[in-house]
Coordinates of N, CA, C and O in Angstrom, one line a residue:
Chain A
M1 N 52.6 207.5 76.6 CA 52.7 207.4 75.1 C 52.8 205.9 74.7 O 53.5 205.1 75.3
Q2 N 52.1 205.6 73.6 CA 52.1 204.3 73.1 C 53.3 204.0 72.2 O 53.7 204.9 71.4
M3 N 54.0 202.9 72.4 CA 55.1 202.5 71.6 C 54.7 201.3 70.8 O 53.8 200.5 71.1
L4 N 55.5 201.1 69.7 CA 55.3 199.9 68.8 C 56.2 198.7 69.3 O 57.4 198.9 69.4
Y5 N 55.5 197.6 69.5 CA 56.3 196.4 69.9 C 56.1 195.3 68.9 O 55.1 195.2 68.2
R6 N 57.1 194.4 68.8 CA 57.0 193.2 68.0 C 56.9 192.0 68.9 O 57.8 191.8 69.7
A7 N 55.8 191.2 68.7 CA 55.7 190.0 69.5 C 55.8 188.8 68.5 O 55.4 188.8 67.4
E8 N 56.6 187.8 69.0 CA 56.8 186.6 68.3 C 56.1 185.5 69.1 O 56.5 185.2 70.2
I9 N 55.0 184.9 68.5 CA 54.2 183.9 69.2 C 54.5 182.6 68.5 O 54.4 182.5 67.3
T10 N 54.8 181.6 69.2 CA 54.9 180.2 68.7 C 53.8 179.3 69.3 O 53.7 179.2 70.5
I11 N 53.0 178.8 68.4 CA 51.9 178.0 68.8 C 52.1 176.5 68.3 O 52.3 176.3 67.1
Q12 N 52.2 175.6 69.3 CA 52.6 174.3 69.0 C 51.6 173.3 69.5 O 51.0 173.5 70.6
L13 N 51.4 172.2 68.9 CA 50.6 171.1 69.4 C 51.2 170.5 70.7 O 52.4 170.4 70.8
K14 N 50.4 170.3 71.7 CA 50.9 169.7 72.9 C 51.5 168.3 72.7 O 51.1 167.6 71.7
D15 N 52.4 168.0 73.6 CA 53.0 166.6 73.5 C 51.9 165.6 73.5 O 51.0 165.7 74.3
G16 N 52.0 164.6 72.6 CA 51.0 163.5 72.6 C 49.9 163.8 71.6 O 49.2 162.8 71.2
M17 N 49.7 165.0 71.2 CA 48.7 165.3 70.1 C 49.3 164.8 68.8 O 50.4 165.0 68.5
L18 N 48.4 164.1 68.0 CA 48.8 163.7 66.7 C 49.2 164.9 65.8 O 48.5 165.9 65.9
D19 N 50.2 164.7 65.0 CA 50.6 165.8 64.1 C 50.7 165.2 62.7 O 51.8 164.9 62.2
P20 N 49.6 165.0 62.0 CA 49.6 164.4 60.7 C 50.5 165.1 59.7 O 51.1 164.4 58.9
E21 N 50.5 166.4 59.8 CA 51.4 167.1 58.8 C 52.9 166.8 59.0 O 53.6 166.5 58.1
G22 N 53.3 166.8 60.3 CA 54.6 166.4 60.6 C 54.9 164.9 60.2 O 56.0 164.7 59.7
D23 N 54.0 164.0 60.4 CA 54.2 162.6 60.0 C 54.4 162.5 58.5 O 55.2 161.8 58.0
T24 N 53.6 163.3 57.7 CA 53.7 163.3 56.3 C 55.0 163.8 55.8 O 55.7 163.2 54.9
I25 N 55.5 164.9 56.5 CA 56.8 165.4 56.1 C 57.9 164.4 56.5 O 58.9 164.2 55.7
T26 N 57.8 163.7 57.6 CA 58.8 162.7 58.0 C 58.9 161.6 56.9 O 60.0 161.3 56.4
R27 N 57.7 161.1 56.5 CA 57.7 160.1 55.4 C 58.3 160.6 54.1 O 59.1 159.9 53.5
A28 N 57.9 161.8 53.8 CA 58.5 162.4 52.5 C 60.0 162.5 52.5 O 60.7 162.2 51.6
L29 N 60.5 163.0 53.7 CA 62.0 163.1 53.8 C 62.7 161.8 53.8 O 63.7 161.6 53.2
M30 N 62.0 160.7 54.4 CA 62.6 159.4 54.4 C 62.6 158.8 53.0 O 63.6 158.2 52.6
H31 N 61.6 159.1 52.2 CA 61.6 158.7 50.8 C 62.7 159.4 50.0 O 63.2 158.8 49.0
L32 N 63.1 160.6 50.4 CA 64.2 161.2 49.7 C 65.6 160.8 50.2 O 66.6 161.2 49.8
G33 N 65.5 159.9 51.3 CA 66.8 159.3 51.7 C 67.4 159.8 53.0 O 68.5 159.5 53.4
Y34 N 66.6 160.7 53.7 CA 67.1 161.3 54.9 C 66.8 160.5 56.1 O 65.7 159.9 56.1
T35 N 67.6 160.4 57.1 CA 67.4 159.7 58.3 C 66.7 160.6 59.3 O 67.4 161.2 60.1
V36 N 65.4 160.7 59.3 CA 64.7 161.7 60.1 C 63.9 160.8 61.1 O 63.2 159.9 60.7
T37 N 64.0 161.1 62.4 CA 63.2 160.3 63.4 C 61.9 160.9 63.7 O 61.0 160.3 64.1
S38 N 61.8 162.3 63.7 CA 60.5 162.9 63.9 C 60.5 164.3 63.4 O 61.5 165.0 63.3
V39 N 59.3 164.7 62.9 CA 59.0 166.1 62.5 C 57.8 166.6 63.3 O 56.7 165.9 63.2
R40 N 57.9 167.7 64.0 CA 56.7 168.3 64.6 C 56.5 169.7 63.9 O 57.5 170.4 63.7
T41 N 55.3 170.1 63.7 CA 55.0 171.4 63.1 C 54.5 172.4 64.1 O 53.9 172.0 65.1
A42 N 54.8 173.6 63.9 CA 54.3 174.7 64.8 C 54.0 175.9 63.9 O 54.5 176.0 62.8
K43 N 53.2 176.8 64.5 CA 52.9 178.1 63.8 C 53.6 179.2 64.5 O 53.6 179.2 65.7
K44 N 54.1 180.1 63.7 CA 54.7 181.3 64.3 C 53.9 182.5 63.8 O 53.7 182.7 62.6
L45 N 53.6 183.5 64.7 CA 52.9 184.7 64.3 C 53.8 185.9 64.8 O 54.2 185.9 65.9
L46 N 54.1 186.8 63.8 CA 54.8 188.0 64.2 C 53.9 189.2 64.2 O 53.4 189.6 63.1
I47 N 53.6 189.7 65.4 CA 52.6 190.7 65.5 C 53.2 192.0 65.9 O 54.0 192.1 66.8
E48 N 52.8 193.1 65.2 CA 53.2 194.4 65.6 C 52.0 195.1 66.3 O 51.0 195.2 65.7
L49 N 52.3 195.5 67.5 CA 51.1 196.1 68.2 C 51.6 197.3 69.0 O 52.8 197.5 69.4
E50 N 50.7 198.2 69.3 CA 51.0 199.4 70.2 C 50.6 199.1 71.6 O 49.6 198.4 71.9
A51 N 51.5 199.5 72.5 CA 51.3 199.3 73.9 C 52.0 200.3 74.7 O 52.9 201.0 74.2
D52 N 51.7 200.4 76.0 CA 52.4 201.4 76.9 C 53.8 201.0 77.2 O 54.7 201.9 77.3
C53 N 54.0 199.7 77.5 CA 55.3 199.3 77.9 C 55.4 197.8 77.5 O 54.5 197.2 77.0
K54 N 56.6 197.2 77.7 CA 56.8 195.9 77.3 C 55.9 194.9 78.0 O 55.4 193.9 77.4
E55 N 55.7 195.1 79.3 CA 54.9 194.3 80.1 C 53.4 194.3 79.6 O 52.7 193.3 79.6
D56 N 53.0 195.5 79.3 CA 51.6 195.7 78.8 C 51.5 195.0 77.5 O 50.5 194.3 77.2
A57 N 52.5 195.1 76.6 CA 52.4 194.4 75.3 C 52.4 192.8 75.5 O 51.5 192.2 74.9
A58 N 53.2 192.3 76.5 CA 53.2 190.9 76.7 C 51.8 190.4 77.2 O 51.3 189.4 76.8
E59 N 51.2 191.3 78.1 CA 49.9 190.9 78.7 C 48.8 190.9 77.6 O 48.0 189.9 77.5
R60 N 48.9 191.9 76.7 CA 47.9 191.9 75.6 C 48.0 190.7 74.7 O 47.0 190.1 74.3
V61 N 49.3 190.4 74.4 CA 49.5 189.3 73.4 C 49.1 188.0 74.1 O 48.5 187.1 73.4
D62 N 49.3 187.8 75.4 CA 48.9 186.6 76.1 C 47.4 186.5 76.0 O 46.8 185.4 75.8
E63 N 46.7 187.6 76.2 CA 45.2 187.6 76.1 C 44.7 187.3 74.7 O 43.8 186.5 74.6
M64 N 45.4 187.8 73.7 CA 45.0 187.4 72.3 C 45.1 185.9 72.1 O 44.3 185.3 71.5
C65 N 46.2 185.3 72.6 CA 46.4 183.9 72.5 C 45.3 183.1 73.2 O 44.7 182.2 72.6
R66 N 44.9 183.6 74.4 CA 43.9 182.9 75.1 C 42.5 183.0 74.5 O 41.7 182.1 74.4
R67 N 42.3 184.2 74.0 CA 40.9 184.5 73.4 C 40.7 184.0 72.0 O 39.7 183.6 71.6
M68 N 41.8 184.0 71.2 CA 41.6 183.7 69.8 C 42.7 182.8 69.1 O 42.3 182.0 68.3
L69 N 43.9 183.1 69.4 CA 45.0 182.5 68.5 C 45.3 181.1 68.8 O 45.6 180.3 67.9
A70 N 45.2 180.7 70.1 CA 45.6 179.3 70.4 C 44.4 178.6 71.0 O 43.4 179.2 71.5
N71 N 44.3 177.3 70.8 CA 43.3 176.5 71.4 C 43.9 175.8 72.7 O 44.7 174.9 72.5
P72 N 43.5 176.2 73.9 CA 44.2 175.7 75.1 C 44.1 174.2 75.3 O 44.8 173.6 76.0
V73 N 43.1 173.6 74.6 CA 42.9 172.1 74.7 C 44.0 171.4 74.0 O 44.5 170.4 74.5
I74 N 44.5 171.9 72.9 CA 45.5 171.2 72.1 C 46.8 171.9 71.9 O 47.8 171.3 71.5
H75 N 46.9 173.2 72.2 CA 48.1 173.9 71.9 C 48.8 174.4 73.2 O 48.2 174.8 74.2
N76 N 50.2 174.4 73.1 CA 51.0 175.2 74.0 C 51.4 176.5 73.2 O 51.6 176.4 72.0
Y77 N 51.6 177.6 73.9 CA 52.2 178.7 73.1 C 53.2 179.5 74.0 O 53.2 179.4 75.2
S78 N 54.1 180.1 73.3 CA 55.1 180.9 74.0 C 55.2 182.3 73.3 O 54.9 182.4 72.1
I79 N 55.5 183.3 74.0 CA 55.5 184.7 73.5 C 56.9 185.3 73.8 O 57.4 185.2 74.9
E80 N 57.4 186.0 72.8 CA 58.6 186.8 73.0 C 58.3 188.2 72.5 O 57.9 188.4 71.4
I81 N 58.6 189.2 73.3 CA 58.4 190.6 72.9 C 59.7 191.2 72.6 O 60.7 191.1 73.4
R82 N 59.8 192.0 71.5 CA 61.0 192.7 71.2 C 60.9 194.2 71.1 O 59.9 194.7 70.6
Chain B
M1 N 80.4 157.8 64.3 CA 79.1 157.5 65.0 C 78.1 158.6 64.8 O 78.4 159.8 64.8
Q2 N 76.9 158.2 64.5 CA 75.8 159.1 64.2 C 75.2 159.6 65.5 O 75.0 158.8 66.4
M3 N 74.9 160.9 65.6 CA 74.3 161.4 66.8 C 72.9 162.0 66.4 O 72.7 162.3 65.3
L4 N 72.1 162.2 67.4 CA 70.8 162.7 67.2 C 70.8 164.2 67.4 O 71.3 164.7 68.4
Y5 N 70.4 165.0 66.4 CA 70.3 166.4 66.5 C 68.9 166.9 66.3 O 68.1 166.3 65.6
R6 N 68.6 168.1 66.9 CA 67.3 168.7 66.7 C 67.5 170.0 65.9 O 68.3 170.8 66.3
A7 N 66.8 170.1 64.8 CA 66.8 171.3 64.0 C 65.5 172.0 64.1 O 64.4 171.4 64.1
E8 N 65.6 173.3 64.2 CA 64.4 174.2 64.2 C 64.5 175.0 62.9 O 65.4 175.8 62.8
I9 N 63.5 174.8 62.1 CA 63.4 175.5 60.8 C 62.3 176.5 60.9 O 61.2 176.1 61.3
T10 N 62.6 177.7 60.5 CA 61.5 178.7 60.4 C 61.4 179.1 58.9 O 62.3 179.6 58.3
I11 N 60.2 178.9 58.4 CA 59.9 179.2 57.0 C 58.9 180.3 56.9 O 57.8 180.2 57.4
Q12 N 59.3 181.4 56.3 CA 58.5 182.6 56.3 C 58.4 183.2 54.9 O 59.2 183.0 54.0
L13 N 57.2 183.8 54.6 CA 57.0 184.4 53.3 C 58.0 185.6 53.2 O 58.2 186.3 54.1
K14 N 58.6 185.8 52.0 CA 59.5 186.9 51.8 C 58.7 188.2 51.9 O 57.5 188.3 51.8
D15 N 59.5 189.3 52.3 CA 58.9 190.6 52.4 C 58.3 191.0 51.1 O 58.8 190.7 50.0
G16 N 57.1 191.5 51.2 CA 56.4 192.0 50.0 C 55.4 190.9 49.5 O 54.5 191.2 48.7
M17 N 55.6 189.6 49.9 CA 54.6 188.6 49.5 C 53.3 188.8 50.3 O 53.4 189.1 51.5
L18 N 52.2 188.7 49.7 CA 50.9 188.9 50.4 C 50.8 187.7 51.4 O 51.2 186.6 51.2
D19 N 50.2 188.1 52.6 CA 50.0 187.1 53.6 C 48.5 187.2 54.1 O 48.2 187.8 55.1
P20 N 47.6 186.5 53.3 CA 46.2 186.7 53.6 C 45.8 186.2 54.9 O 44.9 186.7 55.6
E21 N 46.5 185.1 55.4 CA 46.2 184.6 56.7 C 46.5 185.6 57.8 O 45.7 185.9 58.7
G22 N 47.7 186.2 57.6 CA 48.1 187.3 58.6 C 47.1 188.5 58.6 O 46.7 189.0 59.6
D23 N 46.7 188.8 57.3 CA 45.7 190.0 57.2 C 44.4 189.6 57.9 O 43.8 190.5 58.6
T24 N 43.9 188.4 57.8 CA 42.7 188.0 58.4 C 42.8 188.0 59.9 O 41.9 188.5 60.6
I25 N 44.0 187.6 60.4 CA 44.2 187.6 61.9 C 44.2 189.1 62.4 O 43.7 189.4 63.4
T26 N 44.9 189.9 61.6 CA 44.9 191.4 61.9 C 43.5 191.9 62.1 O 43.2 192.5 63.1
R27 N 42.7 191.6 61.1 CA 41.3 192.2 61.1 C 40.5 191.6 62.3 O 39.8 192.3 63.0
A28 N 40.7 190.3 62.5 CA 40.0 189.6 63.6 C 40.4 190.2 65.0 O 39.5 190.5 65.9
L29 N 41.7 190.5 65.1 CA 42.2 191.1 66.4 C 41.6 192.5 66.6 O 41.3 192.9 67.7
M30 N 41.6 193.2 65.5 CA 41.1 194.6 65.5 C 39.6 194.6 65.9 O 39.1 195.5 66.7
H31 N 38.8 193.6 65.4 CA 37.4 193.5 65.8 C 37.3 193.2 67.2 O 36.3 193.6 67.9
L32 N 38.3 192.6 67.8 CA 38.2 192.3 69.3 C 38.7 193.5 70.1 O 38.7 193.5 71.3
G33 N 39.2 194.6 69.4 CA 39.5 195.8 70.1 C 41.0 196.0 70.3 O 41.4 196.9 71.0
Y34 N 41.9 195.2 69.7 CA 43.3 195.3 69.9 C 43.9 196.2 68.8 O 43.4 196.2 67.7
T35 N 44.9 197.0 69.2 CA 45.5 197.9 68.2 C 46.7 197.2 67.6 O 47.9 197.3 68.1
V36 N 46.5 196.5 66.6 CA 47.5 195.7 65.9 C 47.8 196.3 64.6 O 46.9 196.6 63.8
T37 N 49.1 196.5 64.3 CA 49.4 197.2 63.0 C 49.7 196.1 61.9 O 49.5 196.4 60.7
S38 N 50.2 195.0 62.3 CA 50.5 194.0 61.3 C 50.7 192.6 61.9 O 51.1 192.5 63.0
V39 N 50.3 191.6 61.2 CA 50.5 190.2 61.6 C 51.1 189.4 60.4 O 50.5 189.5 59.3
R40 N 52.2 188.8 60.6 CA 52.8 188.0 59.5 C 52.9 186.5 60.1 O 53.2 186.3 61.2
T41 N 52.6 185.6 59.2 CA 52.6 184.2 59.7 C 53.8 183.5 59.2 O 54.4 183.9 58.1
A42 N 54.3 182.5 59.9 CA 55.4 181.7 59.5 C 55.2 180.2 60.0 O 54.3 180.0 60.8
K43 N 55.9 179.3 59.4 CA 55.8 177.9 59.8 C 57.1 177.5 60.5 O 58.2 177.9 60.0
K44 N 56.9 176.7 61.5 CA 58.1 176.2 62.2 C 58.1 174.7 62.2 O 57.1 174.1 62.4
L45 N 59.2 174.1 61.8 CA 59.4 172.7 61.8 C 60.5 172.2 62.8 O 61.6 172.8 62.7
L46 N 60.1 171.3 63.7 CA 61.1 170.8 64.6 C 61.5 169.4 64.2 O 60.7 168.5 64.3
I47 N 62.7 169.2 63.6 CA 63.1 168.0 63.0 C 64.2 167.3 63.9 O 65.1 167.9 64.3
E48 N 64.0 166.0 64.2 CA 65.0 165.2 64.8 C 65.7 164.4 63.7 O 65.0 163.6 63.0
L49 N 67.0 164.5 63.6 CA 67.7 163.7 62.6 C 69.0 163.2 63.1 O 69.6 163.8 64.0
E50 N 69.5 162.2 62.4 CA 70.8 161.6 62.7 C 71.8 162.2 61.8 O 71.6 162.3 60.6
A51 N 73.0 162.5 62.3 CA 74.1 163.1 61.5 C 75.4 162.9 62.2 O 75.4 162.5 63.4
D52 N 76.5 163.0 61.5 CA 77.8 162.8 62.1 C 78.3 163.9 63.0 O 78.9 163.6 64.0
C53 N 77.9 165.1 62.7 CA 78.3 166.3 63.5 C 77.3 167.4 63.3 O 76.4 167.3 62.4
K54 N 77.4 168.5 64.0 CA 76.5 169.6 63.9 C 76.5 170.2 62.5 O 75.4 170.5 62.0
E55 N 77.7 170.3 62.0 CA 77.8 170.9 60.6 C 77.1 170.1 59.6 O 76.4 170.6 58.7
D56 N 77.3 168.7 59.7 CA 76.7 167.8 58.8 C 75.2 167.9 58.9 O 74.4 167.9 57.9
A57 N 74.7 168.0 60.2 CA 73.2 168.1 60.4 C 72.7 169.4 59.7 O 71.7 169.4 59.0
A58 N 73.4 170.5 59.9 CA 73.0 171.8 59.4 C 73.0 171.7 57.8 O 72.0 172.2 57.2
E59 N 74.0 171.1 57.3 CA 74.0 170.9 55.8 C 72.8 170.1 55.3 O 72.2 170.5 54.3
R60 N 72.6 169.0 56.0 CA 71.4 168.2 55.5 C 70.1 168.9 55.6 O 69.3 168.8 54.7
V61 N 69.9 169.6 56.7 CA 68.6 170.3 56.9 C 68.5 171.4 55.8 O 67.4 171.7 55.3
D62 N 69.6 172.1 55.5 CA 69.6 173.1 54.5 C 69.2 172.5 53.1 O 68.4 173.1 52.4
E63 N 69.7 171.3 52.9 CA 69.4 170.6 51.6 C 67.9 170.2 51.6 O 67.2 170.4 50.6
M64 N 67.4 169.7 52.8 CA 66.0 169.4 52.9 C 65.1 170.6 52.5 O 64.1 170.5 51.8
C65 N 65.5 171.8 53.0 CA 64.7 173.0 52.8 C 64.7 173.3 51.3 O 63.7 173.7 50.7
R66 N 65.9 173.2 50.7 CA 66.0 173.6 49.3 C 65.3 172.6 48.4 O 64.6 173.0 47.4
R67 N 65.3 171.3 48.8 CA 64.7 170.3 47.9 C 63.2 170.2 48.1 O 62.5 169.8 47.2
M68 N 62.7 170.4 49.4 CA 61.3 170.1 49.6 C 60.6 171.0 50.5 O 59.4 171.4 50.2
L69 N 61.2 171.5 51.6 CA 60.4 172.1 52.6 C 60.0 173.6 52.3 O 58.9 174.0 52.6
A70 N 60.9 174.3 51.7 CA 60.6 175.7 51.4 C 60.6 175.9 49.9 O 61.1 175.2 49.1
N71 N 59.9 177.0 49.5 CA 59.8 177.3 48.0 C 60.6 178.6 47.9 O 60.3 179.7 48.3
P72 N 61.8 178.5 47.2 CA 62.7 179.6 47.2 C 62.2 180.8 46.5 O 62.7 181.9 46.7
V73 N 61.1 180.7 45.7 CA 60.5 181.8 45.0 C 59.8 182.7 46.0 O 59.8 183.9 45.9
I74 N 59.2 182.1 47.0 CA 58.3 182.9 47.9 C 58.8 182.9 49.4 O 58.3 183.7 50.2
H75 N 59.7 182.0 49.7 CA 60.0 181.8 51.1 C 61.5 182.2 51.5 O 62.4 181.9 50.7
N76 N 61.6 182.7 52.7 CA 63.0 182.7 53.3 C 62.9 181.7 54.4 O 61.9 181.4 55.0
Y77 N 64.1 181.1 54.7 CA 64.1 180.1 55.8 C 65.3 180.3 56.6 O 66.4 180.7 56.1
S78 N 65.2 179.9 57.9 CA 66.4 180.0 58.8 C 66.4 178.7 59.6 O 65.4 178.0 59.8
I79 N 67.6 178.2 59.9 CA 67.8 176.9 60.5 C 68.7 177.1 61.8 O 69.6 177.8 61.8
E80 N 68.2 176.4 62.9 CA 69.0 176.4 64.1 C 69.2 175.0 64.5 O 68.2 174.2 64.6
I81 N 70.4 174.6 64.8 CA 70.7 173.2 65.2 C 71.0 173.2 66.7 O 71.7 174.0 67.1
R82 N 70.4 172.2 67.4 CA 70.7 172.1 68.8 C 71.3 170.8 69.2 O 70.8 169.8 68.7

């Protein structure tokens, strides 16, 4: 029987990759008077999917990340299944 | 003495707000053959800031969200300080 699982994927730029959006936010916060030393941005995807078991769900979501959601050249990703 | 804290902010569209990016990802995953019932997107910001204590850091980050980072009309946000 298939069950519904919720996967939380966090896709982040690898260390050393430039993050212009984060840099812009850093500058904007400093203009507002905050002492911010760095801002890094990441994307979070909350996916509901059907799978046979938790391991099966984790495997499918990992495959989705490799095939489409993340770019292995520039991104790290982590997956949490609930 | 000021210490360095790391804040993790998650900014998400409120329930009921349309999420066209999530819908597009849902369709794309279904075209690849995955049984996905919904995809919601969110933004994550990892901020390093100086503050007097953890509570002070949390308060400042909450203020940043209210003043600039999130739009209270359409977003929910959560903050975790490390």
